[in-house]
mmCIF file of C-alpha atoms and ligand atoms in Angstrom:
data_model
loop_
_atom_site.group_PDB
_atom_site.id
_atom_site.type_symbol
_atom_site.label_atom_id
_atom_site.label_comp_id
_atom_site.label_asym_id
_atom_site.label_seq_id
_atom_site.Cartn_x
_atom_site.Cartn_y
_atom_site.Cartn_z
ATOM 1 C CA PHE A 1 10.337 16.190 39.121
ATOM 2 C CA CYS A 2 9.993 16.057 42.938
ATOM 3 C CA GLY A 3 10.394 12.318 42.556
ATOM 4 C CA THR A 4 7.485 11.981 40.136
ATOM 5 C CA ASP A 5 7.283 11.933 36.382
ATOM 6 C CA VAL A 6 5.100 14.726 35.193
ATOM 7 C CA VAL A 7 2.434 13.371 32.882
ATOM 8 C CA LYS A 8 1.935 15.769 29.998
ATOM 9 C CA ASP A 9 -0.433 13.909 27.697
ATOM 10 C CA GLU A 10 -3.384 13.409 30.029
ATOM 11 C CA PRO A 11 -6.615 14.618 28.436
ATOM 12 C CA THR A 12 -7.315 16.675 31.565
ATOM 13 C CA ASN A 13 -3.893 18.314 31.597
ATOM 14 C CA ASN A 14 -4.194 22.074 31.129
ATOM 15 C CA VAL A 15 -0.618 23.037 32.002
ATOM 16 C CA PRO A 16 1.104 24.807 29.080
ATOM 17 C CA ASP A 17 4.842 24.426 28.406
ATOM 18 C CA LEU A 18 5.521 27.974 29.566
ATOM 19 C CA ILE A 19 4.331 26.990 33.043
ATOM 20 C CA PHE A 20 6.310 23.756 33.094
ATOM 21 C CA THR A 21 9.474 25.754 32.481
ATOM 22 C CA LYS A 22 8.926 27.561 35.782
ATOM 23 C CA LEU A 23 8.874 24.403 37.890
ATOM 24 C CA GLY A 24 12.004 24.144 39.958
ATOM 25 C CA LEU A 25 13.226 27.715 39.461
ATOM 26 C CA GLN A 26 12.423 28.531 43.117
ATOM 27 C CA LEU A 27 13.058 32.266 43.008
ATOM 28 C CA HIS A 28 12.271 32.401 46.738
ATOM 29 C CA ARG A 29 15.420 30.400 47.487
ATOM 30 C CA ARG A 30 17.794 32.952 45.925
ATOM 31 C CA ASP A 31 19.263 35.136 48.646
ATOM 32 C CA ASN A 32 20.053 37.949 46.188
ATOM 33 C CA HIS A 33 16.598 37.983 44.643
ATOM 34 C CA PRO A 34 13.925 40.349 46.019
ATOM 35 C CA LEU A 35 11.700 37.361 46.885
ATOM 36 C CA GLY A 36 14.519 35.607 48.724
ATOM 37 C CA ILE A 37 15.466 38.816 50.540
ATOM 38 C CA LEU A 38 11.855 39.277 51.649
ATOM 39 C CA LYS A 39 11.514 35.637 52.717
ATOM 40 C CA ASN A 40 14.667 35.963 54.824
ATOM 41 C CA ALA A 41 13.420 39.199 56.402
ATOM 42 C CA ILE A 42 10.223 37.422 57.479
ATOM 43 C CA TYR A 43 12.260 34.488 58.815
ATOM 44 C CA GLU A 44 14.319 36.958 60.822
ATOM 45 C CA TYR A 45 11.172 38.388 62.402
ATOM 46 C CA PHE A 46 9.855 34.980 63.451
ATOM 47 C CA ASP A 47 13.260 33.746 64.613
ATOM 48 C CA SER A 48 13.847 36.698 66.892
ATOM 49 C CA ASN A 49 10.297 36.948 68.253
ATOM 50 C CA TYR A 50 9.679 33.241 68.720
ATOM 51 C CA ASN A 51 13.086 32.051 69.786
ATOM 52 C CA ASN A 52 13.727 30.070 66.585
ATOM 53 C CA GLN A 53 10.684 27.884 67.258
ATOM 54 C CA PHE A 54 9.309 28.162 63.734
ATOM 55 C CA LEU A 55 10.431 25.428 61.386
ATOM 56 C CA LYS A 56 10.918 26.550 57.815
ATOM 57 C CA PHE A 57 10.021 24.660 54.676
ATOM 58 C CA ASP A 58 10.818 26.180 51.289
ATOM 59 C CA ASP A 59 11.444 23.128 49.167
ATOM 60 C CA LEU A 60 8.142 21.221 49.224
ATOM 61 C CA CYS A 61 7.069 19.950 45.819
ATOM 62 C CA PRO A 62 4.537 22.236 44.076
ATOM 63 C CA ILE A 63 2.859 19.222 42.467
ATOM 64 C CA VAL A 64 0.204 18.126 44.952
ATOM 65 C CA THR A 65 -2.999 16.121 45.023
ATOM 66 C CA THR A 66 -6.430 17.723 44.823
ATOM 67 C CA LYS A 67 -6.885 16.322 48.317
ATOM 68 C CA GLN A 68 -3.933 18.333 49.636
ATOM 69 C CA ASN A 69 -4.771 21.476 47.707
ATOM 70 C CA PHE A 70 -8.520 21.512 48.391
ATOM 71 C CA ASP A 71 -10.063 18.772 50.571
ATOM 72 C CA ASP A 72 -7.533 18.901 53.406
ATOM 73 C CA VAL A 73 -8.192 22.621 53.869
ATOM 74 C CA LEU A 74 -11.980 22.208 53.554
ATOM 75 C CA VAL A 75 -12.417 23.944 50.207
ATOM 76 C CA PRO A 76 -16.025 23.068 49.229
ATOM 77 C CA ALA A 77 -16.619 20.660 46.337
ATOM 78 C CA ASP A 78 -18.232 23.383 44.223
ATOM 79 C CA HIS A 79 -15.710 26.181 44.964
ATOM 80 C CA VAL A 80 -14.548 28.083 41.828
ATOM 81 C CA SER A 81 -10.896 27.586 42.676
ATOM 82 C CA ARG A 82 -11.299 23.878 41.823
ATOM 83 C CA SER A 83 -12.294 24.621 38.218
ATOM 84 C CA TYR A 84 -10.050 23.958 35.223
ATOM 85 C CA ASN A 85 -10.472 27.635 34.463
ATOM 86 C CA ASP A 86 -8.700 28.663 37.684
ATOM 87 C CA THR A 87 -6.277 25.854 38.516
ATOM 88 C CA TYR A 88 -3.593 23.979 36.569
ATOM 89 C CA TYR A 89 -4.380 20.265 36.551
ATOM 90 C CA ILE A 90 -1.753 17.664 35.669
ATOM 91 C CA ASP A 91 -4.406 14.981 35.783
ATOM 92 C CA ALA A 92 -7.817 14.755 37.435
ATOM 93 C CA GLU A 93 -6.277 14.201 40.906
ATOM 94 C CA THR A 94 -3.041 16.182 40.608
ATOM 95 C CA VAL A 95 -2.591 19.945 40.448
ATOM 96 C CA LEU A 96 0.087 22.602 40.654
ATOM 97 C CA ARG A 97 -0.666 23.948 44.128
ATOM 98 C CA CYS A 98 -2.660 27.169 43.985
ATOM 99 C CA HIS A 99 -1.665 28.121 47.530
ATOM 100 C CA THR A 100 0.847 27.092 50.168
ATOM 101 C CA SER A 101 -2.120 26.164 52.381
ATOM 102 C CA ALA A 102 -1.926 22.829 50.513
ATOM 103 C CA HIS A 103 0.757 21.780 53.019
ATOM 104 C CA GLN A 104 -0.943 22.745 56.291
ATOM 105 C CA ALA A 105 -2.628 19.431 56.960
ATOM 106 C CA GLU A 106 0.275 17.111 56.170
ATOM 107 C CA LEU A 107 2.658 19.118 58.360
ATOM 108 C CA LEU A 108 0.182 19.110 61.246
ATOM 109 C CA ARG A 109 -0.237 15.363 60.842
ATOM 110 C CA LYS A 110 3.532 14.995 61.049
ATOM 111 C CA GLY A 111 3.380 16.732 64.412
ATOM 112 C CA TYR A 112 4.770 20.178 63.579
ATOM 113 C CA THR A 113 3.216 22.974 65.619
ATOM 114 C CA ASN A 114 5.057 26.129 64.515
ATOM 115 C CA PHE A 115 6.033 26.389 60.879
ATOM 116 C CA LEU A 116 6.472 28.570 57.810
ATOM 117 C CA VAL A 117 6.036 27.202 54.281
ATOM 118 C CA THR A 118 7.328 29.227 51.334
ATOM 119 C CA GLY A 119 6.839 28.185 47.741
ATOM 120 C CA ASP A 120 5.868 28.870 44.159
ATOM 121 C CA VAL A 121 2.104 28.696 43.531
ATOM 122 C CA TYR A 122 0.203 28.529 40.261
ATOM 123 C CA ARG A 123 -3.063 30.084 39.119
ATOM 124 C CA ARG A 124 -4.707 30.628 35.762
ATOM 125 C CA ASP A 125 -5.463 34.329 35.655
ATOM 126 C CA SER A 126 -5.782 37.521 33.654
ATOM 127 C CA ILE A 127 -2.734 39.501 32.446
ATOM 128 C CA ASP A 128 -1.653 42.818 33.946
ATOM 129 C CA SER A 129 1.261 44.342 35.846
ATOM 130 C CA THR A 130 0.372 42.603 39.127
ATOM 131 C CA HIS A 131 -0.787 39.178 37.893
ATOM 132 C CA TYR A 132 1.386 36.344 36.692
ATOM 133 C CA PRO A 133 0.355 32.667 36.581
ATOM 134 C CA VAL A 134 3.238 31.685 38.853
ATOM 135 C CA PHE A 135 3.870 33.584 42.059
ATOM 136 C CA HIS A 136 5.111 32.935 45.575
ATOM 137 C CA GLN A 137 3.440 32.646 48.948
ATOM 138 C CA MET A 138 4.398 32.100 52.538
ATOM 139 C CA GLU A 139 2.154 30.239 54.926
ATOM 140 C CA GLY A 140 2.494 30.367 58.698
ATOM 141 C CA VAL A 141 0.901 28.108 61.309
ATOM 142 C CA ARG A 142 1.096 28.188 65.112
ATOM 143 C CA VAL A 143 -0.637 25.620 67.323
ATOM 144 C CA PHE A 144 -1.593 26.305 70.947
ATOM 145 C CA SER A 145 -2.339 23.870 73.790
ATOM 146 C CA PRO A 146 -4.870 24.455 76.604
ATOM 147 C CA ASN A 147 -1.935 25.318 78.896
ATOM 148 C CA ASP A 148 -1.100 28.309 76.726
ATOM 149 C CA TRP A 149 -4.443 30.043 77.218
ATOM 150 C CA LYS A 150 -5.646 28.697 80.592
ATOM 151 C CA ASP A 151 -4.366 31.677 82.631
ATOM 152 C CA SER A 152 -5.508 34.283 80.139
ATOM 153 C CA GLY A 153 -9.190 34.317 81.068
ATOM 154 C CA MET A 154 -9.962 33.864 77.385
ATOM 155 C CA ASP A 155 -11.210 30.930 75.387
ATOM 156 C CA GLY A 156 -8.747 29.289 72.996
ATOM 157 C CA THR A 157 -10.160 30.941 69.894
ATOM 158 C CA SER A 158 -9.982 34.489 71.268
ATOM 159 C CA TYR A 159 -6.518 33.811 72.621
ATOM 160 C CA ALA A 160 -5.289 32.574 69.252
ATOM 161 C CA ALA A 161 -6.946 35.469 67.398
ATOM 162 C CA ASP A 162 -5.266 38.021 69.707
ATOM 163 C CA ASP A 163 -1.885 36.357 69.346
ATOM 164 C CA LEU A 164 -2.308 36.185 65.578
ATOM 165 C CA LYS A 165 -3.110 39.871 65.273
ATOM 166 C CA ALA A 166 -0.242 40.919 67.517
ATOM 167 C CA SER A 167 2.241 38.726 65.600
ATOM 168 C CA LEU A 168 1.203 39.945 62.201
ATOM 169 C CA GLU A 169 1.075 43.596 63.202
ATOM 170 C CA GLY A 170 4.626 43.107 64.441
ATOM 171 C CA LEU A 171 5.592 41.531 61.133
ATOM 172 C CA ALA A 172 4.080 44.432 59.169
ATOM 173 C CA ARG A 173 6.052 46.937 61.282
ATOM 174 C CA HIS A 174 9.216 44.876 60.816
ATOM 175 C CA LEU A 175 8.787 45.075 57.031
ATOM 176 C CA PHE A 176 7.180 48.483 56.509
ATOM 177 C CA GLY A 177 8.125 50.537 59.559
ATOM 178 C CA ALA A 178 5.564 52.583 61.487
ATOM 179 C CA VAL A 179 2.571 52.235 59.156
ATOM 180 C CA GLU A 180 -1.143 52.617 59.755
ATOM 181 C CA MET A 181 -2.946 49.245 59.720
ATOM 182 C CA ARG A 182 -6.465 47.914 59.800
ATOM 183 C CA TRP A 183 -8.142 44.511 60.132
ATOM 184 C CA VAL A 184 -10.925 43.549 57.756
ATOM 185 C CA ASP A 185 -13.252 40.604 58.416
ATOM 186 C CA THR A 186 -13.394 38.165 55.539
ATOM 187 C CA TYR A 187 -14.048 34.527 54.655
ATOM 188 C CA PHE A 188 -11.708 31.608 53.991
ATOM 189 C CA PRO A 189 -12.828 27.968 54.000
ATOM 190 C CA PHE A 190 -9.972 27.013 56.329
ATOM 191 C CA THR A 191 -10.292 29.637 59.061
ATOM 192 C CA ASN A 192 -12.960 30.970 61.373
ATOM 193 C CA PRO A 193 -12.890 33.817 62.198
ATOM 194 C CA SER A 194 -10.954 35.057 59.140
ATOM 195 C CA PHE A 195 -9.230 38.394 58.629
ATOM 196 C CA GLU A 196 -7.257 40.422 56.145
ATOM 197 C CA LEU A 197 -4.568 42.831 57.230
ATOM 198 C CA GLU A 198 -4.306 46.082 55.297
ATOM 199 C CA ILE A 199 -1.636 48.729 55.624
ATOM 200 C CA TYR A 200 -1.770 52.342 54.495
ATOM 201 C CA PHE A 201 1.133 52.758 52.129
ATOM 202 C CA GLN A 202 1.765 55.446 49.508
ATOM 203 C CA GLU A 203 -1.747 56.864 49.946
ATOM 204 C CA LYS A 204 -3.529 53.552 49.435
ATOM 205 C CA TRP A 205 -4.849 50.726 51.604
ATOM 206 C CA LEU A 206 -2.917 47.636 50.575
ATOM 207 C CA GLU A 207 -4.035 44.142 51.430
ATOM 208 C CA VAL A 208 -1.039 42.432 52.934
ATOM 209 C CA LEU A 209 -2.227 38.976 53.927
ATOM 210 C CA GLY A 210 -5.086 36.636 54.790
ATOM 211 C CA CYS A 211 -5.281 34.816 58.083
ATOM 212 C CA GLY A 212 -7.480 33.477 60.829
ATOM 213 C CA VAL A 213 -8.076 30.895 63.503
ATOM 214 C CA MET A 214 -7.764 27.485 61.899
ATOM 215 C CA GLU A 215 -11.004 25.523 61.443
ATOM 216 C CA GLN A 216 -11.219 22.983 64.258
ATOM 217 C CA GLU A 217 -11.968 20.245 61.733
ATOM 218 C CA ILE A 218 -8.469 20.586 60.196
ATOM 219 C CA LEU A 219 -6.836 20.217 63.619
ATOM 220 C CA LYS A 220 -9.098 17.319 64.529
ATOM 221 C CA ARG A 221 -8.139 15.432 61.369
ATOM 222 C CA GLY A 222 -4.508 16.096 62.215
ATOM 223 C CA GLY A 223 -4.997 14.410 65.586
ATOM 224 C CA LYS A 224 -5.072 17.667 67.541
ATOM 225 C CA THR A 225 -8.550 17.694 69.050
ATOM 226 C CA ASP A 226 -7.747 19.805 72.128
ATOM 227 C CA ASN A 227 -5.631 22.384 70.346
ATOM 228 C CA VAL A 228 -6.319 25.717 68.720
ATOM 229 C CA ALA A 229 -4.204 27.230 65.960
ATOM 230 C CA TRP A 230 -3.763 30.311 63.835
ATOM 231 C CA ALA A 231 -2.686 30.435 60.216
ATOM 232 C CA PHE A 232 -1.788 33.091 57.677
ATOM 233 C CA GLY A 233 -0.868 33.251 54.008
ATOM 234 C CA LEU A 234 0.834 36.117 52.224
ATOM 235 C CA GLY A 235 1.843 36.830 48.635
ATOM 236 C CA LEU A 236 5.544 37.627 48.366
ATOM 237 C CA GLU A 237 5.399 39.463 45.002
ATOM 238 C CA ARG A 238 2.716 41.844 46.169
ATOM 239 C CA LEU A 239 4.787 42.876 49.182
ATOM 240 C CA ALA A 240 8.073 42.907 47.290
ATOM 241 C CA MET A 241 6.647 45.149 44.545
ATOM 242 C CA VAL A 242 5.841 47.735 47.204
ATOM 243 C CA LEU A 243 8.967 47.317 49.329
ATOM 244 C CA PHE A 244 11.438 47.411 46.405
ATOM 245 C CA ASP A 245 9.435 49.695 44.048
ATOM 246 C CA ILE A 246 9.208 46.999 41.381
ATOM 247 C CA PRO A 247 6.630 48.226 38.844
ATOM 248 C CA ASP A 248 5.844 45.035 36.922
ATOM 249 C CA ILE A 249 5.517 41.467 38.193
ATOM 250 C CA ARG A 250 7.316 40.036 35.130
ATOM 251 C CA LEU A 251 10.550 41.618 36.352
ATOM 252 C CA PHE A 252 10.887 38.992 39.109
ATOM 253 C CA TRP A 253 11.624 36.473 36.340
ATOM 254 C CA SER A 254 14.124 38.664 34.527
ATOM 255 C CA THR A 255 17.670 37.382 34.139
ATOM 256 C CA ASP A 256 18.796 40.786 32.848
ATOM 257 C CA LYS A 257 21.793 41.972 34.899
ATOM 258 C CA ARG A 258 20.297 45.447 35.012
ATOM 259 C CA PHE A 259 17.588 43.905 37.209
ATOM 260 C CA THR A 260 19.380 41.159 39.111
ATOM 261 C CA SER A 261 22.438 43.250 40.008
ATOM 262 C CA GLN A 262 20.357 45.816 41.904
ATOM 263 C CA PHE A 263 19.574 43.502 44.841
ATOM 264 C CA THR A 264 21.790 42.313 47.634
ATOM 265 C CA LYS A 265 21.336 39.621 50.245
ATOM 266 C CA GLY A 266 19.944 41.023 53.493
ATOM 267 C CA GLN A 267 18.992 44.435 52.076
ATOM 268 C CA LEU A 268 15.267 44.971 52.247
ATOM 269 C CA GLY A 269 15.204 48.749 51.854
ATOM 270 C CA ILE A 270 16.736 49.059 48.369
ATOM 271 C CA LYS A 271 14.580 50.790 45.742
ATOM 272 C CA PHE A 272 14.689 49.435 42.229
ATOM 273 C CA LYS A 273 15.754 51.969 39.565
ATOM 274 C CA PRO A 274 14.012 51.175 36.274
ATOM 275 C CA PHE A 275 16.811 50.849 33.742
ATOM 276 C CA SER A 276 14.739 52.025 30.844
ATOM 277 C CA LYS A 277 11.162 52.069 29.801
ATOM 278 C CA TYR A 278 10.645 50.712 26.323
ATOM 279 C CA PRO A 279 7.559 51.818 24.411
ATOM 280 C CA PRO A 280 4.365 49.749 24.671
ATOM 281 C CA CYS A 281 2.484 48.647 21.581
ATOM 282 C CA TYR A 282 -1.301 48.224 21.641
ATOM 283 C CA LYS A 283 -3.250 45.831 19.447
ATOM 284 C CA ASP A 284 -7.012 45.444 19.589
ATOM 285 C CA MET A 285 -9.010 42.407 18.580
ATOM 286 C CA SER A 286 -12.785 41.900 18.495
ATOM 287 C CA PHE A 287 -14.769 38.709 18.277
ATOM 288 C CA TRP A 288 -18.152 37.183 18.999
ATOM 289 C CA ILE A 289 -17.757 35.002 22.080
ATOM 290 C CA ASN A 290 -19.452 31.667 22.746
ATOM 291 C CA ASP A 291 -20.694 30.081 25.975
ATOM 292 C CA SER A 292 -17.384 28.467 26.825
ATOM 293 C CA PHE A 293 -15.343 31.660 26.404
ATOM 294 C CA THR A 294 -13.326 32.762 29.439
ATOM 295 C CA GLU A 295 -10.788 35.533 29.819
ATOM 296 C CA ASN A 296 -8.352 33.146 31.514
ATOM 297 C CA ASN A 297 -8.346 30.916 28.421
ATOM 298 C CA LEU A 298 -7.730 33.927 26.188
ATOM 299 C CA CYS A 299 -4.841 35.031 28.411
ATOM 300 C CA GLU A 300 -3.318 31.564 28.312
ATOM 301 C CA ILE A 301 -3.223 31.747 24.510
ATOM 302 C CA VAL A 302 -1.712 35.233 24.578
ATOM 303 C CA ARG A 303 1.008 34.116 26.995
ATOM 304 C CA GLY A 304 1.600 30.984 24.954
ATOM 305 C CA VAL A 305 2.354 33.122 21.905
ATOM 306 C CA ALA A 306 3.962 36.215 23.401
ATOM 307 C CA GLY A 307 5.347 34.933 26.709
ATOM 308 C CA ASP A 308 6.584 37.740 28.916
ATOM 309 C CA LEU A 309 6.164 40.271 26.080
ATOM 310 C CA ALA A 310 2.457 40.346 26.978
ATOM 311 C CA GLU A 311 2.016 43.143 29.498
ATOM 312 C CA GLU A 312 -1.757 43.469 29.678
ATOM 313 C CA VAL A 313 -4.941 42.041 28.232
ATOM 314 C CA GLN A 314 -7.843 44.363 28.831
ATOM 315 C CA LEU A 315 -11.508 44.172 27.864
ATOM 316 C CA ILE A 316 -12.220 47.592 26.344
ATOM 317 C CA ASP A 317 -15.623 47.017 24.740
ATOM 318 C CA ASN A 318 -18.460 44.597 25.303
ATOM 319 C CA PHE A 319 -21.970 44.561 23.824
ATOM 320 C CA THR A 320 -24.762 42.161 22.918
ATOM 321 C CA ASN A 321 -26.632 42.626 19.637
ATOM 322 C CA LYS A 322 -30.342 42.091 18.911
ATOM 323 C CA LYS A 323 -29.722 38.461 17.972
ATOM 324 C CA GLY A 324 -28.207 37.885 21.411
ATOM 325 C CA MET A 325 -24.627 37.575 20.192
ATOM 326 C CA THR A 326 -22.011 39.095 22.490
ATOM 327 C CA SER A 327 -18.946 40.848 21.151
ATOM 328 C CA HIS A 328 -15.771 41.490 23.126
ATOM 329 C CA CYS A 329 -12.977 43.802 22.169
ATOM 330 C CA TYR A 330 -9.665 43.190 23.929
ATOM 331 C CA ARG A 331 -6.675 45.474 23.908
ATOM 332 C CA ILE A 332 -3.390 43.610 24.168
ATOM 333 C CA THR A 333 -0.372 45.572 25.312
ATOM 334 C CA TYR A 334 2.979 44.228 24.169
ATOM 335 C CA ARG A 335 6.129 45.505 25.797
ATOM 336 C CA SER A 336 9.491 44.072 26.634
ATOM 337 C CA MET A 337 11.115 44.918 29.946
ATOM 338 C CA GLU A 338 14.512 44.558 28.309
ATOM 339 C CA ARG A 339 14.528 45.939 24.755
ATOM 340 C CA SER A 340 12.542 47.709 22.016
ATOM 341 C CA LEU A 341 10.245 45.539 19.950
ATOM 342 C CA THR A 342 10.006 45.966 16.176
ATOM 343 C CA ASP A 343 6.670 46.519 14.403
ATOM 344 C CA GLU A 344 7.340 43.410 12.422
ATOM 345 C CA GLU A 345 7.702 41.162 15.446
ATOM 346 C CA ILE A 346 4.634 42.588 17.155
ATOM 347 C CA ASN A 347 2.522 42.141 14.024
ATOM 348 C CA GLU A 348 3.620 38.559 13.822
ATOM 349 C CA LEU A 349 2.723 37.964 17.477
ATOM 350 C CA GLN A 350 -0.683 39.518 16.950
ATOM 351 C CA TRP A 351 -1.406 37.424 13.834
ATOM 352 C CA ASN A 352 -0.443 34.329 15.754
ATOM 353 C CA VAL A 353 -2.689 35.282 18.652
ATOM 354 C CA ARG A 354 -5.620 35.907 16.291
ATOM 355 C CA ASP A 355 -5.025 32.611 14.580
ATOM 356 C CA GLN A 356 -4.899 30.594 17.764
ATOM 357 C CA VAL A 357 -7.792 32.410 19.408
ATOM 358 C CA GLN A 358 -9.923 31.581 16.388
ATOM 359 C CA SER A 359 -8.885 27.944 16.098
ATOM 360 C CA GLN A 360 -8.689 27.040 19.793
ATOM 361 C CA MET A 361 -11.533 29.072 21.253
ATOM 362 C CA ASN A 362 -13.964 28.736 18.363
ATOM 363 C CA VAL A 363 -14.847 32.399 18.463
ATOM 364 C CA GLU A 364 -15.700 34.420 15.399
ATOM 365 C CA LEU A 365 -13.214 37.212 14.763
ATOM 366 C CA ARG A 366 -14.741 40.461 13.603
HETATM 367 N N1 DAH B 1 -4.605 30.404 50.978
HETATM 368 C C1 DAH B 1 -5.078 31.788 50.941
HETATM 369 C C2 DAH B 1 -4.920 32.315 49.531
HETATM 370 O O1 DAH B 1 -4.154 31.809 48.773
HETATM 371 C C3 DAH B 1 -4.297 32.638 51.892
HETATM 372 C C4 DAH B 1 -4.567 32.294 53.323
HETATM 373 C C5 DAH B 1 -5.594 32.911 53.997
HETATM 374 C C6 DAH B 1 -3.808 31.331 53.993
HETATM 375 C C7 DAH B 1 -5.879 32.603 55.316
HETATM 376 C C8 DAH B 1 -4.067 31.028 55.315
HETATM 377 C C9 DAH B 1 -5.112 31.674 55.971
HETATM 378 O O2 DAH B 1 -3.360 30.127 55.993
HETATM 379 O O3 DAH B 1 -5.356 31.364 57.266
HETATM 380 O O4 DAH B 1 -5.575 33.267 49.177
#
């Protein structure tokens, strides 16, 4: 895969088979898929506003080194995102990229100064209608030279920050029309200052993307000491769910014609019509946790057993007794997007989940 053999039997490997099956599917490269339609709409915006200057990469290998994923973008050594609980490791130095920022540094080093990187990214996470362990991001980078800002009366950083905000406000209007927007200050290891853009959509403030002025250290290491740059990263599913009215993130992976046939190349405005809503089934399970328990590990087991039939895993009760033992009760929602499930098959899933949770997590079922 991507010119490398994927090692599966490393002791440090925490990538389950379900995740391996997603490698290479590249939903963002399908012109009739909502993610491909959205990617193309963003391309169109940059092409027409920047005279086709932005180079586009959407086929970079998602298997990257920890150096690319973390060190090159200045993620601190003790940052949570480096943990085995948050990131899929193939071996101790190789991960499934957890963000498209993993490619910033190498592309800068190769001399590119205006580029967009789209790709599948991987994160261990909880289970609900907006979280899936594989999703898609687009990264944008634009590098400026002293000539660009010298007549502006501004320093390079302010110039880049102004240009960044104007570009991304334009992008939001291109995608969402005349919406209300606001900028929120935030923190990312790779940018300073850092911002989030939020838009007011369907009575809620929605976070659309993260961005900022690239840390000088990243440019310096890329051989661009005198330059200033901006960068942004956005999640395609999050935007596509809003733009196409897609209610559950699992649908992006559906091969059901009733889903796939509703989308057409070049048509961003189309609203998805749910073909049917099959009934959910709830199953609760309680157990005494131990020190190594994490919700991400539980969710990995649930997905391993139930795959895309798992709709949500929710902590509904949590208490510690006098002896200091902590009990968790989780409610698992099973539902297919495509058909009705039988009681029999759900019971079997639930017994399997209980079995594996007990044997793999060493918790005591109650
Ligand atoms: N990598 C960030 C994430 O996955 C998104 C991001 C934020 C990318 C700011 C950027 C940026 O390039 O400047 O959450």
